[in-house]
Amino acid sequence: MRIVDYAMHGGCAVLTLTNPPVNGLGFDLRRGIVAALDQALADAQVRAIVLTGGEKLFCGGADVREFGSPRSGQEPGLLAVIAAIEASSKPVVAAIAGVCLGGGLELALGCHFRVAKADASLGLPEVKLGLLPGAGGTQRLPRAIGLEAALDMIVSGRPRPAARFEGSALLDAVVKEGELLPAAIAFAERAAAEKMPLKRLRDVKLNAPGADAFLQFARNNVKAANRFLPAPAQCVEAVAASASQPFDEGLRTERALFIGLMNTPESRALRHAFFAERAASKLDVPAGTPLREVRQVGIIGAGTMGAGIAMVCANAGIPVVLLEAKQEALDRGMATIRGNYEATLKKGRLSPAQFEQRLALITPTLSYDALRDADLAVEAVFESMEVKEKVFRALDAVMKPGAILASNTSALDLDAIARLTQRPRDVIGLHFFSPANVMRLLEIVRGAATAPDVLATAMQLARKLGKVAVVSGVCDGFIGNRMIARYGEAASGLINQGALPQQVDKAIEAFGLAMGPFRMGDMAGLDIGWAIRKRQAAAQPGKDFADVADRLCEAGRFGQKTGAGWYRYEPGRRDPLPDPEVTRVIEQWRADRGHTACKIDATEIVERCIYALVNEGARILEEGIAQRASDIDVVYLNGYGFPLHRGGPMKYADEVGLPNVVRALRRFAAEPGANPALWAPAPLLARLAAEGGSFN
């Protein structure tokens, strides 16, 4: 089949893009559009041309499969395709349905007329890849919808429904009922019959009184809101050119800014994150692996996590049975769920009908018998093997054959949990991140016995729930928490060496993390780490797991929930306030342990914390716990507040250069009393550095 289907409808040539899944504008499609356009122009029977992607989508933009390849730069490029359309002597009408994003919208803007379904989604999301529209989008869109609206659309990258642009120069007709193509053909035939002037947005004079003042205001706001990202500010400059420069000059300005952004580490990081998310969903299971149906979910535990998971399922339209041991706990869980939905309702993000519908999907119960019809059970109880054993033995007894038994454990041995049942092939880990109804990340933990269809079903369910899922093997802490333990160890070491919590947090937050390690500890609860260290100490007698945080916990300082941890917190507020009492505890700890304080700068703080993550990530990769380095980055970008503009810890290490990371690790490892398990370069990392390689 031709990549651009050519068909005649009366005197109208219909050119249909056929490059699944989203009609990405790869080289073959670009060449096909020009060839089909030339065919239509050479045919005297053709009076008008309709460019469409069909009734379900128009074009999703660039073909990501060609990113970085020679084909992406081969002519005709998108600029040349648009120039050919604009130069057409016959009217060219874009028929827009479904998604019309990025280069797809730029292609449509190059047509003489545009007809769209009311619910079509129009947008220029390039800023989310650290770029700006590079085929005239920043010059044509302001001429179509005005400077302010165009700037908001380009800087935010958020798509808008076509109905919003009815009456603007962006759309000539909006189809609210019926099929798109007949309406577009009728419009094209009318344009030809009535000899309508062929409109080119490039010829429109932008009317923007007060543009200078508005643009300066926009520059200030965009800069303040995007501290680490250059693309939004450059989007403002490109759009500004549409108001101050002739079209062709503005096009050259846009192109120069686009090329400059392509070479920034921030754009490389954002593009890496984009591809990493897609790669994470690829499983090493046999092709054609069947999926199990998940029509009803049982959730054991109605605490913060269980309530959040119940909401996630209800939001996706999946009925939930929520189980608790005691009525009071069940009532609290349902009250939490209702309160969360009420808050969303008040913000206008949920209709009253949706509010009632979602609550109706959640059935509270005190009996395991209510789970007999569930296709999947998710255990979300206290992080204790003893507690989980009781739950899984009960589930094994009551759940129907073929049902999936999932644990939300964040660190415990999933294989040991699976062995508690008579169906280890049906057991999998679904580690949601708190709050589960907000956080995008889901670690899918594959046990040694987990069946391929269970793994594939879990991945499909993650997509339905709107989660970004990463598969992990079984180890203490899986991917995210195993690495964060090393990160925490590095941060704790900085305290031993002379830093204070606020100094470390300030350096890490300046690097771009949403929260430093000590603020994060206070938010999560210091008692969690304390419990883990006590468990590890019991399992490995003779090994020292003691930490200065233990002394804070012994004093009842568990973090925000107790009003004091590494910081103190005033009632009703979450602002971390440095506490002299913490400084006193730290100084006493150093004295008792024989640590001598020294001055540490922000650069070393960042190196120690981030390289500790990288080093453990390399071990995880070499052990096969993670399938690919980019999976580790997805975990940290979506679950731990790692800065998007850095691309994740493994991508950041690539940007820094692995030899530089290894040299720093060896320097830390050579210090007196250094922990080799933390600082000795992982074999994979050392090997890649020596070979001039990279993780990604």
JSON list of C-alpha atoms in Angstrom, two decimals, residues 155-231:
[
{"chain": "A", "resi": 155, "resn": "VAL", "atom": "CA", "xyz": [5.19, 27.42, 25.71]},
{"chain": "A", "resi": 156, "resn": "SER", "atom": "CA", "xyz": [2.90, 25.01, 27.57]},
{"chain": "A", "resi": 157, "resn": "GLY", "atom": "CA", "xyz": [2.94, 22.34, 24.87]},
{"chain": "A", "resi": 158, "resn": "ARG", "atom": "CA", "xyz": [-0.63, 21.46, 25.87]},
{"chain": "A", "resi": 159, "resn": "PRO", "atom": "CA", "xyz": [-3.04, 20.49, 23.09]},
{"chain": "A", "resi": 160, "resn": "ARG", "atom": "CA", "xyz": [-6.42, 22.18, 22.70]},
{"chain": "A", "resi": 161, "resn": "PRO", "atom": "CA", "xyz": [-9.72, 20.90, 21.25]},
{"chain": "A", "resi": 162, "resn": "ALA", "atom": "CA", "xyz": [-10.47, 22.18, 17.77]},
{"chain": "A", "resi": 163, "resn": "ALA", "atom": "CA", "xyz": [-13.85, 23.54, 18.92]},
{"chain": "A", "resi": 164, "resn": "ARG", "atom": "CA", "xyz": [-11.96, 26.23, 20.85]},
{"chain": "A", "resi": 165, "resn": "PHE", "atom": "CA", "xyz": [-10.69, 27.74, 17.58]},
{"chain": "A", "resi": 166, "resn": "GLU", "atom": "CA", "xyz": [-14.00, 27.98, 15.75]},
{"chain": "A", "resi": 167, "resn": "GLY", "atom": "CA", "xyz": [-14.24, 31.40, 14.15]},
{"chain": "A", "resi": 168, "resn": "SER", "atom": "CA", "xyz": [-10.47, 32.00, 14.15]},
{"chain": "A", "resi": 169, "resn": "ALA", "atom": "CA", "xyz": [-8.19, 31.97, 11.13]},
{"chain": "A", "resi": 170, "resn": "LEU", "atom": "CA", "xyz": [-6.92, 28.59, 12.31]},
{"chain": "A", "resi": 171, "resn": "LEU", "atom": "CA", "xyz": [-10.05, 26.74, 11.20]},
{"chain": "A", "resi": 172, "resn": "ASP", "atom": "CA", "xyz": [-12.37, 27.44, 8.26]},
{"chain": "A", "resi": 173, "resn": "ALA", "atom": "CA", "xyz": [-14.99, 24.95, 9.37]},
{"chain": "A", "resi": 174, "resn": "VAL", "atom": "CA", "xyz": [-15.67, 22.82, 12.45]},
{"chain": "A", "resi": 175, "resn": "VAL", "atom": "CA", "xyz": [-17.54, 19.53, 11.98]},
{"chain": "A", "resi": 176, "resn": "LYS", "atom": "CA", "xyz": [-19.68, 18.88, 15.04]},
{"chain": "A", "resi": 177, "resn": "GLU", "atom": "CA", "xyz": [-21.70, 15.95, 13.73]},
{"chain": "A", "resi": 178, "resn": "GLY", "atom": "CA", "xyz": [-21.21, 13.36, 11.02]},
{"chain": "A", "resi": 179, "resn": "GLU", "atom": "CA", "xyz": [-18.05, 12.29, 9.23]},
{"chain": "A", "resi": 180, "resn": "LEU", "atom": "CA", "xyz": [-15.15, 14.62, 8.52]},
{"chain": "A", "resi": 181, "resn": "LEU", "atom": "CA", "xyz": [-14.12, 13.62, 5.01]},
{"chain": "A", "resi": 182, "resn": "PRO", "atom": "CA", "xyz": [-17.41, 14.37, 3.20]},
{"chain": "A", "resi": 183, "resn": "ALA", "atom": "CA", "xyz": [-17.49, 17.79, 4.91]},
{"chain": "A", "resi": 184, "resn": "ALA", "atom": "CA", "xyz": [-13.89, 18.52, 3.90]},
{"chain": "A", "resi": 185, "resn": "ILE", "atom": "CA", "xyz": [-14.51, 17.42, 0.28]},
{"chain": "A", "resi": 186, "resn": "ALA", "atom": "CA", "xyz": [-17.63, 19.61, 0.10]},
{"chain": "A", "resi": 187, "resn": "PHE", "atom": "CA", "xyz": [-15.65, 22.57, 1.43]},
{"chain": "A", "resi": 188, "resn": "ALA", "atom": "CA", "xyz": [-12.81, 21.94, -1.07]},
{"chain": "A", "resi": 189, "resn": "GLU", "atom": "CA", "xyz": [-15.21, 21.70, -4.00]},
{"chain": "A", "resi": 190, "resn": "ARG", "atom": "CA", "xyz": [-16.91, 24.92, -2.91]},
{"chain": "A", "resi": 191, "resn": "ALA", "atom": "CA", "xyz": [-13.54, 26.66, -2.58]},
{"chain": "A", "resi": 192, "resn": "ALA", "atom": "CA", "xyz": [-12.70, 25.65, -6.16]},
{"chain": "A", "resi": 193, "resn": "ALA", "atom": "CA", "xyz": [-16.14, 26.47, -7.59]},
{"chain": "A", "resi": 194, "resn": "GLU", "atom": "CA", "xyz": [-16.27, 29.89, -5.94]},
{"chain": "A", "resi": 195, "resn": "LYS", "atom": "CA", "xyz": [-12.61, 30.56, -6.73]},
{"chain": "A", "resi": 196, "resn": "MET", "atom": "CA", "xyz": [-11.94, 31.43, -3.09]},
{"chain": "A", "resi": 197, "resn": "PRO", "atom": "CA", "xyz": [-8.60, 33.20, -2.64]},
{"chain": "A", "resi": 198, "resn": "LEU", "atom": "CA", "xyz": [-5.96, 30.69, -1.55]},
{"chain": "A", "resi": 199, "resn": "LYS", "atom": "CA", "xyz": [-5.11, 31.79, 1.99]},
{"chain": "A", "resi": 200, "resn": "ARG", "atom": "CA", "xyz": [-1.53, 31.51, 3.14]},
{"chain": "A", "resi": 201, "resn": "LEU", "atom": "CA", "xyz": [-0.93, 32.23, 6.79]},
{"chain": "A", "resi": 202, "resn": "ARG", "atom": "CA", "xyz": [2.55, 33.47, 5.89]},
{"chain": "A", "resi": 203, "resn": "ASP", "atom": "CA", "xyz": [0.88, 36.41, 4.13]},
{"chain": "A", "resi": 204, "resn": "VAL", "atom": "CA", "xyz": [-1.23, 37.44, 7.12]},
{"chain": "A", "resi": 205, "resn": "LYS", "atom": "CA", "xyz": [-0.05, 40.59, 8.87]},
{"chain": "A", "resi": 206, "resn": "LEU", "atom": "CA", "xyz": [-0.02, 39.94, 12.59]},
{"chain": "A", "resi": 207, "resn": "ASN", "atom": "CA", "xyz": [-2.05, 42.50, 14.49]},
{"chain": "A", "resi": 208, "resn": "ALA", "atom": "CA", "xyz": [-0.56, 42.60, 17.99]},
{"chain": "A", "resi": 209, "resn": "PRO", "atom": "CA", "xyz": [-0.88, 46.02, 19.66]},
{"chain": "A", "resi": 210, "resn": "GLY", "atom": "CA", "xyz": [1.15, 46.19, 22.85]},
{"chain": "A", "resi": 211, "resn": "ALA", "atom": "CA", "xyz": [3.24, 43.20, 21.78]},
{"chain": "A", "resi": 212, "resn": "ASP", "atom": "CA", "xyz": [6.46, 44.52, 23.30]},
{"chain": "A", "resi": 213, "resn": "ALA", "atom": "CA", "xyz": [4.99, 44.93, 26.79]},
{"chain": "A", "resi": 214, "resn": "PHE", "atom": "CA", "xyz": [3.21, 41.57, 26.64]},
{"chain": "A", "resi": 215, "resn": "LEU", "atom": "CA", "xyz": [6.33, 39.75, 25.43]},
{"chain": "A", "resi": 216, "resn": "GLN", "atom": "CA", "xyz": [8.49, 41.25, 28.18]},
{"chain": "A", "resi": 217, "resn": "PHE", "atom": "CA", "xyz": [5.92, 40.16, 30.75]},
{"chain": "A", "resi": 218, "resn": "ALA", "atom": "CA", "xyz": [5.93, 36.68, 29.18]},
{"chain": "A", "resi": 219, "resn": "ARG", "atom": "CA", "xyz": [9.74, 36.52, 29.23]},
{"chain": "A", "resi": 220, "resn": "ASN", "atom": "CA", "xyz": [9.83, 37.26, 32.94]},
{"chain": "A", "resi": 221, "resn": "ASN", "atom": "CA", "xyz": [7.12, 34.72, 33.79]},
{"chain": "A", "resi": 222, "resn": "VAL", "atom": "CA", "xyz": [8.46, 31.95, 31.59]},
{"chain": "A", "resi": 223, "resn": "LYS", "atom": "CA", "xyz": [12.00, 32.37, 32.91]},
{"chain": "A", "resi": 224, "resn": "ALA", "atom": "CA", "xyz": [10.79, 32.22, 36.51]},
{"chain": "A", "resi": 225, "resn": "ALA", "atom": "CA", "xyz": [8.67, 29.13, 35.89]},
{"chain": "A", "resi": 226, "resn": "ASN", "atom": "CA", "xyz": [11.33, 27.23, 33.93]},
{"chain": "A", "resi": 227, "resn": "ARG", "atom": "CA", "xyz": [14.51, 27.71, 35.89]},
{"chain": "A", "resi": 228, "resn": "PHE", "atom": "CA", "xyz": [16.35, 24.73, 34.40]},
{"chain": "A", "resi": 229, "resn": "LEU", "atom": "CA", "xyz": [14.88, 24.55, 30.89]},
{"chain": "A", "resi": 230, "resn": "PRO", "atom": "CA", "xyz": [16.00, 26.81, 28.03]},
{"chain": "A", "resi": 231, "resn": "ALA", "atom": "CA", "xyz": [13.31, 25.79, 25.52]}
]
